[in-house]
Amino acid sequence: MVDEESVPDPYKDVQPHWYFCCRADDSTSWLPFSREDSDKLENTYTTGNQDEEVVIAVDGERYDVHVKERKRYAVYWEQAPTEVRRCTWFYKGDKDTRFMPYPEDFSKMLEEAFKEAVTSDQWKKKIDFPTGETVIIHNPKLIMQYQPIGLQDDWISSPSEQTRPRTVKRGVDSIPIDIPDGEPDKVDHLVFMVHGIGPACDLRFRSIIQCVNDFRSASLSLLASHYKRAQQDGLVGRVEFLPVNWHSALHGDATGVDEDIQRITLPSISRLRHFTNDTLLDLFFYNSPTYCQTIVDTVASEINRLYALFKQRHPDFNRAVSLVGHSLGSLILFDLLTNQKTESKVPSGDPSSLSSNTLEQILTKLDLKQYLDILKSENLDLESLSLCKDSDLKDLGIPLGPRKKILNYIKRRWLPEECKAAATLQMQDPQIPGHDADELAGLSSEQSRFYRAQAVTSAVDYEYFDVGIGQVSIDYPQLAFQPQAFFAFGSPIGMFLTVRGLKRIDPNYTFPTCKSFYNIYHPYDPVAYRIEPMIVSEVDLEPMLIPHHKGRKRMHLELKDSLTRMSMDLKNNVLGSLRTAWQSFARIPVAALPSVEEGETSADANPQEAQGVCVEAESSMNAEQTENSEIKMGMLNGGRRIDYVLQEKPIESFNEYLFAIQSHLCYW
């Protein structure tokens, strides 16, 4: 190290920058606040009363910093508070990747020693700290920290490693670090993201909070690169993403399901069984009436809680709100949106005000008007019809299909909430299959409760299509807003609908409160399924390819398309050459050519015209393909395409099986 003599600059106060601690697994790192947030914290610290606690909102108002306490608290999710520092001095060892801030009291001692050295122009100043560290200020540009021998790590053997010092820097401007300017205050779109099975969302086993944070950062970087001018002019704001966590509620102490599962789990291959219990079992929990209700209630209540809290912190927000679901989370949102009610369909809870619709209007709507006279002959109205059982309508001579339609419609649309449970029991046949009345009478109360608690699946909703078939019979809560769009990532919705017995989605169907639906998936995702073939089954359409954010296809896809076009062109040229050669060999001499007979076509007599017909046919085929690509996909997405496929990476194209698991977790 060379000590270069230089004229010292006059002493200037160091410019502080605020940092927060970030703990992940066993590592601890310090990250800087944005310049905007750091300035807010510094102004509060210098101008306010330091004896009083002041709370400053940072990071897009997702966190609150208690300035006096030096703690950073999460607003929207549960997270342990993290330490906050007002940083002026930093250090970095040989094996460190970034500069780390000193504690505030340590930095204060360094700043006092540095000020004394500058004002007195006396360098090579040595500062000994109570912890044993020694800092030597050689000159304003060269400051080193030496560790005491007793604090060296045991695995360090060579003397050269024991004496390696740390580099010390003063002020954040003297260290290489990228500090963001800050997020726009204006929020243009609010998005709630629901995770899939298990507590981890990607191959790095990160939580939904960490993954959504990265998703938000990617969104901000794309806004800065693609809409920089509009962002500077204030024309566009930002998109706020908030995580919705339901796994902890299902596997928490409230349900006790983890303890129940652990008691019946075999002791062998414990790690694999623990992974299965913590992740794959969520699929079975969702098909259980008890735990499905817990999952759906948790998702809906968490979304409503986050929405109310966001509106409280952003009272001027009146823009669009959307939903994103990954894997099982997309199925949860799909079922939730399918069972939303518009204002006209929300039951009032008063039996006397079931609806202004008459019994005749309801039967007409169900295409069952022929049974109106039968019901009227028994003086049945809507209220009395809601008390009927299946056996009652059977005694009136109504066939099985129509009476199931009637009872399901009354139960799902017009029956008050407090009567649904009783009506469900009434509509079931009192005889339990496989057990006679005498056998049931001999059962204890606990045993009889076991038989009565069997899962009941929802009946078919005939108003639009049977999307409700196979769904567990639970009470679906209502969201506090109407989402603009629903995005499904790596979604098994199509598979679940098919397993539930649904063969086709009516093109006229749309979510009651959401008008847009996008099914986005990786081409190698083993969990993802398509939706469009369930709406338009007679046309085989390729999914829409999502373009790269730089506005092009990936290189290997462009090369693949180019090779395909070249092979087609080569094939057409070869066939064209063979066709021309054959016509030349088979052509009769001109003098012997007869006139075109009445039975022949002009195309047979004129090969050029025939070639023109082929060109027209090819053009018509291209036009047909274009027409197919623009075919309307029903109203589930407002007539637009639904299935969108991502572009795989070049390395993924070599072996799709090798990257199958990773492709299901690539959306974060």
XYZ file of C-alpha atoms in Angstrom:
668
model
C 0.000 0.000 0.000
C 1.481 3.287 -1.098
C 0.810 6.396 0.943
C 0.517 9.203 -1.593
C 1.073 12.680 -0.203
C -1.720 15.065 -1.106
C -3.154 18.306 0.107
C -6.111 17.452 2.351
C -9.497 18.885 1.535
C -11.308 20.970 4.132
C -13.458 18.901 6.424
C -17.026 18.368 5.232
C -19.796 16.585 7.074
C -20.391 13.063 5.822
C -23.697 12.463 4.050
C -25.553 9.631 5.837
C -27.638 7.003 4.095
C -30.166 4.754 5.811
C -29.910 0.965 5.568
C -32.074 -1.935 6.737
C -31.074 -5.433 7.746
C -32.181 -8.367 5.615
C -31.954 -11.877 7.054
C -32.357 -14.900 4.815
C -31.681 -18.394 6.149
C -28.348 -18.162 7.977
C -27.025 -15.068 6.195
C -27.421 -11.437 7.148
C -27.017 -8.554 4.753
C -27.622 -4.825 4.794
C -29.454 -3.156 1.953
C -29.852 0.566 1.301
C -33.173 2.342 1.274
C -33.970 4.218 -1.903
C -32.678 7.758 -2.092
C -36.191 9.098 -1.651
C -36.856 7.012 1.473
C -33.416 7.740 2.925
C -33.965 11.468 2.492
C -37.328 11.213 4.274
C -35.763 9.360 7.180
C -32.832 11.774 7.394
C -35.088 14.843 7.348
C -37.215 13.345 10.103
C -34.110 12.495 12.131
C -32.512 15.953 11.828
C -35.622 18.143 12.129
C -37.804 16.200 14.548
C -37.636 15.588 18.260
C -35.455 12.515 18.704
C -37.148 11.688 22.022
C -40.503 11.151 20.306
C -41.285 8.179 18.114
C -42.004 9.053 14.483
C -43.262 6.542 11.919
C -42.239 6.968 8.281
C -43.730 4.899 5.444
C -41.096 3.495 3.073
C -40.813 1.046 0.169
C -44.037 2.096 -1.498
C -45.743 2.266 1.910
C -45.333 -1.478 2.362
C -43.158 -0.916 5.435
C -43.146 1.524 8.344
C -39.915 2.673 9.971
C -39.962 3.672 13.634
C -37.157 6.207 13.572
C -36.394 6.324 17.279
C -36.600 2.566 17.735
C -34.609 1.964 14.541
C -36.975 -0.794 13.459
C -38.681 -1.562 10.166
C -42.139 -3.197 10.319
C -44.069 -4.874 7.503
C -47.549 -3.476 6.886
C -49.358 -6.096 4.801
C -47.889 -9.403 5.991
C -46.447 -11.021 9.088
C -42.702 -10.505 9.326
C -40.329 -10.017 12.201
C -39.165 -6.394 12.542
C -35.683 -5.719 11.167
C -32.986 -3.319 12.328
C -32.459 0.054 10.654
C -29.219 2.064 10.688
C -28.156 5.572 9.833
C -24.939 4.651 8.038
C -21.843 6.787 7.382
C -18.885 4.358 7.519
C -18.492 1.026 5.719
C -16.052 -1.883 5.626
C -15.280 -4.779 3.292
C -13.025 -7.808 3.693
C -11.250 -9.722 0.971
C -13.942 -12.384 0.866
C -16.900 -10.007 1.186
C -18.909 -9.216 -1.917
C -20.169 -5.826 -0.776
C -19.456 -3.105 1.743
C -21.235 -3.500 5.071
C -22.181 -0.584 7.345
C -20.672 -0.112 10.800
C -22.951 0.328 13.826
C -23.892 3.932 14.486
C -21.794 4.304 17.644
C -18.780 2.793 15.870
C -19.272 5.159 12.922
C -19.534 8.138 15.268
C -16.136 7.352 16.797
C -14.583 6.975 13.341
C -16.063 10.277 12.185
C -14.691 12.133 15.213
C -11.208 10.696 14.624
C -11.397 11.521 10.925
C -12.467 15.095 11.646
C -9.582 15.530 14.060
C -7.107 14.170 11.488
C -8.414 16.484 8.763
C -8.470 19.655 10.843
C -5.033 18.994 12.373
C -3.594 17.538 9.180
C -2.092 14.691 11.174
C -2.513 11.335 9.496
C -1.550 7.745 10.260
C -3.895 8.114 13.159
C -4.558 4.883 15.074
C -7.901 4.257 16.750
C -8.265 1.347 19.178
C -11.766 0.124 19.962
C -12.921 -1.725 23.105
C -13.721 -4.801 21.033
C -10.080 -5.128 20.001
C -10.288 -3.808 16.438
C -7.781 -1.231 15.287
C -8.409 1.318 12.540
C -5.544 3.291 11.011
C -6.350 6.417 9.004
C -3.360 6.622 6.651
C -4.882 9.420 4.546
C -8.360 10.450 3.398
C -8.317 7.776 0.681
C -6.642 4.951 2.604
C -8.244 3.736 5.831
C -7.803 0.148 7.048
C -9.163 -1.955 9.902
C -7.091 -4.710 11.520
C -8.671 -7.577 13.398
C -7.181 -8.679 16.732
C -5.393 -12.026 16.647
C -7.726 -13.509 19.224
C -10.756 -12.880 17.031
C -9.344 -14.619 13.962
C -11.206 -17.653 12.702
C -9.761 -20.991 13.766
C -9.618 -22.314 10.201
C -7.281 -19.522 9.078
C -3.817 -21.039 9.159
C -1.423 -18.861 7.222
C -0.002 -15.714 8.859
C -0.689 -13.697 5.737
C -4.411 -14.408 6.037
C -4.367 -13.480 9.735
C -2.961 -10.055 8.994
C -5.180 -9.155 6.048
C -6.980 -5.916 6.908
C -10.414 -4.677 5.978
C -10.923 -1.778 3.616
C -12.777 1.111 5.265
C -14.712 3.767 3.358
C -16.352 6.969 4.498
C -19.760 7.858 3.047
C -22.011 5.922 0.714
C -20.736 7.872 -2.297
C -17.299 6.278 -1.929
C -18.474 2.666 -2.244
C -19.697 0.876 -5.397
C -23.401 0.335 -4.848
C -26.519 0.807 -6.929
C -29.083 2.777 -4.952
C -32.547 3.102 -6.524
C -34.152 6.509 -6.751
C -37.476 5.301 -5.385
C -40.822 3.990 -6.514
C -43.454 6.249 -8.093
C -46.072 7.370 -5.604
C -48.870 6.839 -8.117
C -50.289 3.293 -8.265
C -51.988 2.447 -11.564
C -52.846 -1.173 -10.827
C -53.185 -3.365 -7.746
C -52.522 -7.106 -8.096
C -53.062 -9.818 -5.478
C -50.918 -12.957 -5.965
C -52.019 -16.325 -4.538
C -49.449 -19.117 -4.212
C -49.850 -22.826 -4.938
C -49.087 -25.902 -2.861
C -46.524 -25.828 -0.085
C -44.841 -22.990 1.788
C -42.110 -22.461 -0.849
C -42.715 -21.009 -4.296
C -39.534 -21.726 -6.266
C -36.502 -24.007 -6.390
C -34.672 -21.777 -3.924
C -37.445 -22.502 -1.395
C -38.322 -18.849 -1.038
C -41.582 -17.751 0.518
C -44.423 -16.068 -1.337
C -43.315 -12.732 0.143
C -39.804 -12.994 -1.274
C -41.039 -14.151 -4.683
C -43.584 -11.351 -4.955
C -40.880 -8.850 -3.974
C -38.779 -10.052 -6.909
C -41.831 -9.954 -9.167
C -42.420 -6.344 -8.141
C -38.781 -5.423 -8.748
C -38.951 -6.921 -12.252
C -42.079 -4.890 -12.943
C -40.372 -1.673 -11.808
C -37.312 -2.366 -13.958
C -39.480 -2.996 -17.029
C -41.386 0.235 -16.408
C -38.098 2.122 -16.122
C -36.704 0.620 -19.338
C -39.817 0.602 -21.532
C -41.768 3.614 -20.232
C -38.998 5.859 -18.976
C -40.240 9.044 -20.633
C -43.860 8.470 -19.646
C -42.762 7.713 -16.095
C -40.686 10.878 -15.911
C -43.632 12.909 -17.192
C -45.926 11.354 -14.607
C -48.154 9.705 -17.195
C -47.707 6.211 -15.763
C -47.265 5.086 -12.196
C -46.448 1.613 -10.972
C -48.082 -1.755 -10.394
C -48.367 -2.862 -6.777
C -48.151 -6.600 -6.108
C -49.252 -7.982 -2.733
C -48.865 -11.634 -1.625
C -51.777 -13.706 -0.353
C -50.616 -16.493 1.970
C -53.064 -19.288 2.838
C -50.678 -22.168 3.578
C -49.809 -20.992 7.095
C -53.493 -20.776 8.066
C -54.160 -24.319 6.848
C -51.111 -25.826 8.539
C -51.236 -23.683 11.659
C -52.230 -24.604 15.187
C -55.858 -23.626 14.573
C -56.609 -26.649 12.370
C -54.230 -29.130 13.985
C -54.032 -31.010 10.708
C -50.244 -31.309 10.793
C -50.354 -33.158 14.113
C -53.082 -35.465 12.837
C -51.117 -36.272 9.693
C -47.880 -36.742 11.636
C -49.446 -39.394 13.869
C -50.264 -41.584 10.877
C -47.074 -40.928 8.892
C -44.613 -43.794 8.591
C -41.125 -43.211 10.031
C -39.241 -44.337 6.903
C -37.941 -41.862 4.287
C -38.855 -39.089 6.718
C -37.665 -36.199 4.570
C -39.685 -37.291 1.551
C -42.763 -37.877 3.698
C -42.381 -34.485 5.336
C -42.156 -32.870 1.900
C -45.271 -34.730 0.777
C -47.232 -33.773 3.911
C -46.226 -30.130 3.565
C -46.880 -29.716 -0.162
C -48.678 -32.414 -2.151
C -51.329 -32.996 0.508
C -52.639 -29.475 -0.128
C -54.316 -30.875 -3.262
C -56.256 -33.389 -1.155
C -57.048 -30.783 1.483
C -58.670 -28.637 -1.186
C -61.003 -31.511 -2.112
C -62.040 -31.955 1.524
C -65.187 -30.080 2.611
C -63.641 -29.073 5.945
C -60.276 -27.841 4.741
C -61.553 -26.496 1.422
C -63.733 -24.117 3.411
C -60.672 -23.087 5.440
C -58.594 -22.464 2.308
C -61.249 -20.483 0.458
C -62.166 -18.438 3.525
C -58.502 -17.655 4.154
C -57.853 -16.564 0.575
C -60.955 -14.379 0.359
C -60.563 -12.820 3.809
C -56.865 -12.156 3.226
C -57.565 -10.491 -0.118
C -60.307 -8.343 1.422
C -58.061 -7.448 4.376
C -55.187 -6.437 2.108
C -57.538 -4.454 -0.118
C -59.020 -2.533 2.829
C -55.553 -1.836 4.231
C -54.299 -0.672 0.845
C -57.274 1.672 0.438
C -56.606 3.016 3.909
C -53.009 3.877 3.007
C -53.917 5.026 -0.515
C -57.289 6.763 -0.089
C -57.161 8.275 -3.600
C -56.737 4.935 -5.342
C -59.581 4.222 -7.762
C -57.840 2.181 -10.442
C -58.076 -1.439 -11.543
C -57.502 -4.479 -9.321
C -56.499 -7.895 -10.669
C -55.833 -11.387 -9.338
C -52.950 -13.768 -10.041
C -52.909 -17.422 -9.036
C -50.091 -19.935 -9.404
C -50.777 -23.669 -9.656
C -53.403 -24.613 -7.041
C -53.820 -20.924 -6.221
C -55.258 -20.373 -9.698
C -57.848 -23.111 -9.139
C -58.824 -21.548 -5.807
C -59.345 -18.183 -7.488
C -61.224 -19.778 -10.392
C -63.713 -21.446 -8.043
C -63.975 -18.265 -6.008
C -64.679 -16.101 -9.064
C -67.132 -18.650 -10.444
C -69.201 -18.362 -7.262
C -69.198 -14.572 -6.974
C -72.563 -12.864 -7.083
C -73.531 -9.634 -8.714
C -75.529 -7.153 -6.655
C -78.775 -8.414 -8.126
C -78.007 -11.986 -7.059
C -76.958 -11.410 -3.462
C -79.696 -12.938 -1.276
C -81.332 -10.614 1.202
C -81.734 -13.266 3.890
C -85.486 -12.620 4.243
C -87.642 -15.583 3.118
C -90.473 -13.234 2.247
C -88.271 -11.409 -0.258
C -86.768 -14.319 -2.143
C -87.032 -12.463 -5.429
C -89.335 -10.363 -7.473
C -89.299 -13.254 -9.973
C -92.347 -15.442 -9.924
C -92.380 -19.209 -10.044
C -93.416 -19.029 -13.685
C -90.407 -16.848 -14.567
C -88.010 -19.237 -12.854
C -89.427 -22.298 -14.587
C -89.286 -20.467 -17.894
C -85.658 -19.595 -17.242
C -84.900 -23.251 -16.519
C -86.876 -24.348 -19.607
C -89.263 -26.285 -17.346
C -92.480 -24.320 -17.867
C -94.391 -27.536 -18.615
C -94.324 -28.360 -14.888
C -95.906 -25.067 -13.805
C -99.448 -26.484 -13.734
C -98.326 -29.423 -11.569
C -96.756 -27.113 -8.963
C -99.696 -24.712 -9.029
C -102.135 -27.590 -8.461
C -100.387 -28.194 -5.125
C -100.398 -24.450 -4.266
C -96.584 -24.331 -4.273
C -94.849 -20.969 -4.371
C -91.125 -20.144 -4.087
C -91.070 -20.265 -0.317
C -92.864 -23.591 -0.042
C -90.849 -24.989 -2.962
C -87.654 -24.240 -1.057
C -88.864 -26.591 1.702
C -89.497 -29.495 -0.629
C -87.304 -32.570 -0.788
C -86.414 -34.606 -3.806
C -88.917 -37.256 -2.781
C -91.710 -34.629 -2.625
C -91.193 -33.584 -6.242
C -90.849 -37.228 -7.232
C -94.296 -37.936 -5.775
C -95.672 -35.174 -8.007
C -94.462 -37.071 -11.052
C -91.573 -34.746 -11.946
C -88.645 -36.656 -13.506
C -85.195 -36.778 -11.936
C -83.470 -34.256 -14.211
C -86.053 -31.450 -13.909
C -86.456 -31.815 -10.155
C -82.670 -31.666 -9.668
C -82.620 -28.467 -11.708
C -85.390 -26.925 -9.627
C -83.950 -27.869 -6.241
C -80.442 -26.792 -7.189
C -81.658 -23.436 -8.473
C -83.669 -22.768 -5.325
C -80.765 -23.808 -3.117
C -78.032 -21.845 -4.895
C -79.911 -18.728 -5.975
C -82.882 -17.957 -3.798
C -82.591 -19.743 -0.475
C -81.479 -17.534 2.468
C -78.019 -18.253 3.812
C -79.229 -19.410 7.226
C -81.514 -22.012 5.623
C -78.979 -23.530 3.248
C -77.604 -26.088 5.678
C -81.057 -27.361 6.651
C -82.237 -27.437 3.051
C -79.149 -29.395 2.028
C -80.030 -32.102 4.559
C -83.677 -32.056 3.446
C -82.795 -32.444 -0.211
C -80.634 -35.494 0.522
C -82.300 -38.848 0.690
C -82.595 -39.788 4.360
C -81.458 -43.319 3.614
C -77.682 -43.662 3.580
C -76.611 -45.986 0.746
C -75.540 -49.380 1.995
C -77.172 -49.079 5.453
C -80.778 -49.704 6.425
C -82.750 -47.817 9.070
C -82.364 -50.472 11.743
C -78.597 -50.480 11.343
C -78.417 -46.706 11.606
C -80.699 -46.678 14.616
C -78.234 -48.852 16.498
C -75.351 -46.490 15.909
C -74.080 -44.172 18.579
C -74.311 -40.419 18.124
C -70.651 -40.226 17.155
C -71.030 -43.011 14.578
C -74.174 -41.547 13.089
C -72.464 -38.187 12.841
C -69.702 -39.893 10.859
C -72.201 -41.140 8.280
C -73.994 -37.817 8.036
C -70.766 -35.903 7.532
C -69.941 -37.443 4.181
C -68.764 -34.960 1.515
C -71.503 -33.474 -0.613
C -70.653 -32.104 -4.047
C -72.399 -29.123 -5.532
C -75.093 -29.788 -8.070
C -74.856 -28.516 -11.596
C -75.385 -24.802 -12.188
C -77.522 -24.875 -15.312
C -77.697 -21.130 -15.772
C -74.564 -21.081 -17.902
C -72.721 -24.394 -17.758
C -71.851 -27.120 -15.301
C -68.646 -25.567 -13.992
C -69.817 -26.256 -10.467
C -69.946 -30.008 -10.933
C -67.583 -31.761 -8.560
C -66.896 -28.694 -6.471
C -67.051 -29.309 -2.754
C -70.255 -27.964 -1.271
C -69.080 -24.988 0.763
C -70.099 -21.378 1.199
C -67.973 -19.255 -1.097
C -67.286 -15.797 0.382
C -67.608 -12.619 -1.640
C -64.766 -10.280 -2.564
C -64.980 -6.622 -1.640
C -64.272 -5.513 -5.227
C -64.761 -6.615 -8.816
C -61.422 -7.626 -10.340
C -60.564 -6.421 -13.798
C -58.570 -9.495 -14.828
C -57.572 -12.934 -13.579
C -54.165 -14.361 -14.533
C -53.500 -18.088 -14.053
C -49.818 -19.158 -13.980
C -49.011 -22.835 -14.568
C -52.635 -23.668 -13.897
C -54.336 -27.100 -13.662
C -57.803 -25.537 -14.037
C -58.537 -27.338 -17.308
C -57.620 -30.715 -15.834
C -59.716 -30.201 -12.695
C -62.742 -29.108 -14.713
C -62.428 -32.204 -16.891
C -62.058 -34.504 -13.868
C -65.109 -32.877 -12.326
C -67.092 -33.997 -15.375
C -67.148 -30.830 -17.437
C -66.697 -31.506 -21.133
C -67.292 -28.051 -22.576
C -67.505 -24.446 -21.419
C -70.336 -22.481 -22.936
C -68.908 -19.685 -25.114
C -71.418 -17.288 -23.568
C -70.140 -17.880 -20.041
C -68.170 -15.242 -18.185
C -67.235 -14.745 -14.559
C -69.994 -12.839 -12.750
C -67.658 -10.050 -11.592
C -64.482 -10.465 -13.706
C -64.415 -9.893 -17.461
C -60.870 -10.989 -18.372
C -59.093 -14.309 -17.939
C -55.578 -15.231 -19.117
C -54.082 -18.725 -18.858
C -50.274 -18.345 -18.994
C -47.936 -21.308 -18.896
C -44.466 -22.588 -19.743
C -44.462 -25.109 -22.622
C -42.746 -27.762 -20.460
C -44.835 -27.204 -17.319
C -46.199 -30.640 -16.297
C -48.967 -29.114 -14.164
C -50.322 -26.627 -16.716
C -53.337 -27.352 -18.935
C -55.114 -25.399 -21.660
C -58.571 -23.801 -21.502
C -59.390 -22.867 -25.109
C -60.082 -26.448 -26.350
C -62.856 -26.666 -23.764
C -64.553 -23.653 -25.372
C -63.831 -24.174 -29.080
C -63.317 -27.899 -29.508
C -63.900 -28.030 -33.257
C -60.817 -25.929 -34.082
C -57.256 -26.930 -33.204
C -55.489 -23.677 -32.372
C -51.952 -23.127 -31.194
C -51.623 -20.986 -28.041
C -50.565 -17.382 -28.377
C -46.796 -16.978 -28.049
C -45.851 -14.281 -25.546
C -43.181 -12.065 -27.143
C -39.903 -11.340 -25.431
C -39.880 -8.063 -23.528
C -37.344 -6.790 -26.079
C -39.906 -7.332 -28.806
C -38.700 -10.510 -30.525
C -38.532 -14.257 -30.264
C -35.622 -15.990 -28.598
C -32.830 -16.861 -31.012
C -33.394 -20.625 -30.978
C -37.106 -20.163 -31.713
C -36.339 -17.828 -34.614
C -33.836 -20.377 -35.923
C -36.407 -23.138 -35.564
C -39.014 -21.126 -37.476
C -36.471 -20.254 -40.160
C -35.537 -23.907 -40.630
C -39.218 -24.841 -40.818
C -39.839 -22.208 -43.483
C -36.746 -23.310 -45.404
C -37.860 -26.946 -45.368
C -41.339 -25.969 -46.549
C -39.915 -23.798 -49.315
C -37.552 -26.585 -50.349
C -40.404 -29.070 -50.355
C -42.583 -26.774 -52.450
C -39.739 -26.101 -54.909
C -38.983 -29.815 -55.330
C -42.640 -30.652 -55.821
C -42.996 -27.783 -58.246
C -39.977 -28.973 -60.257
C -41.265 -32.542 -60.350
C -44.703 -31.336 -61.399
C -43.228 -29.247 -64.223
C -41.005 -32.097 -65.408
C -43.889 -34.543 -65.413
C -46.053 -32.125 -67.358
C -43.236 -31.692 -69.903
C -42.914 -35.465 -70.422
C -46.637 -36.049 -70.597
C -47.405 -33.108 -72.863
C -48.721 -33.977 -76.336
C -47.151 -32.099 -79.280
C -48.849 -28.824 -80.043
C -49.958 -29.861 -83.520
C -51.730 -32.881 -82.090
C -53.448 -30.986 -79.317
C -57.201 -31.398 -79.644
C -59.609 -28.657 -78.815
C -61.048 -28.580 -75.339
C -63.966 -30.943 -75.205
C -67.122 -30.220 -73.336
C -66.336 -32.767 -70.641
C -62.898 -31.328 -69.922
C -62.058 -28.377 -67.732
C -59.990 -25.429 -68.707
C -57.566 -26.300 -65.962
C -56.847 -29.676 -67.575
C -56.102 -27.941 -70.848
C -54.040 -25.095 -69.428
C -51.409 -26.049 -66.847
C -50.690 -22.380 -66.086
C -54.276 -21.833 -65.093
C -54.099 -24.957 -62.948
C -51.002 -23.584 -61.286
C -52.931 -20.382 -60.615
C -55.681 -22.420 -59.010
C -53.080 -24.006 -56.720
C -51.808 -20.577 -55.734
C -55.348 -19.485 -54.999
C -55.865 -22.605 -52.915
C -52.698 -21.895 -50.942
C -53.842 -18.310 -50.418
C -57.203 -19.541 -49.191
C -55.431 -21.881 -46.766
C -53.341 -19.006 -45.425
C -56.447 -16.900 -45.078
C -58.123 -19.757 -43.235
C -55.193 -19.997 -40.839
C -55.370 -16.262 -40.228
C -59.073 -16.563 -39.622
C -58.484 -19.395 -37.150
C -55.936 -17.318 -35.258
C -58.521 -14.581 -34.915
C -61.418 -16.838 -33.942
C -63.365 -15.654 -30.926
C -62.913 -17.663 -27.761
C -66.246 -16.973 -26.137
C -66.872 -14.398 -23.433
C -64.619 -15.825 -20.708
C -61.998 -13.301 -21.846
C -64.267 -10.934 -23.715
C -63.838 -12.752 -27.032
C -60.041 -12.586 -26.873
C -57.543 -15.439 -26.730
C -57.090 -17.141 -23.357
C -54.078 -19.484 -23.614
C -50.660 -17.803 -23.727
C -47.374 -19.718 -23.764
C -43.997 -18.437 -22.619
C -40.825 -18.838 -24.658
C -38.518 -21.495 -23.261
C -34.839 -20.740 -22.780
C -32.363 -22.178 -25.302
C -30.881 -24.589 -22.763
C -34.362 -25.840 -21.821
C -35.062 -26.892 -25.407
C -32.339 -29.569 -25.285
C -34.172 -31.741 -22.752
C -37.721 -30.840 -21.775
C -37.904 -33.583 -19.121
C -34.845 -32.275 -17.325
C -36.411 -28.846 -16.849
C -39.992 -29.971 -16.198
C -40.023 -29.282 -12.456
C -38.175 -26.011 -12.878
C -40.613 -24.883 -15.570
C -43.519 -25.095 -13.108
C -41.698 -22.734 -10.742
C -40.319 -20.310 -13.333
C -43.174 -17.790 -13.137
C -41.719 -16.042 -10.097
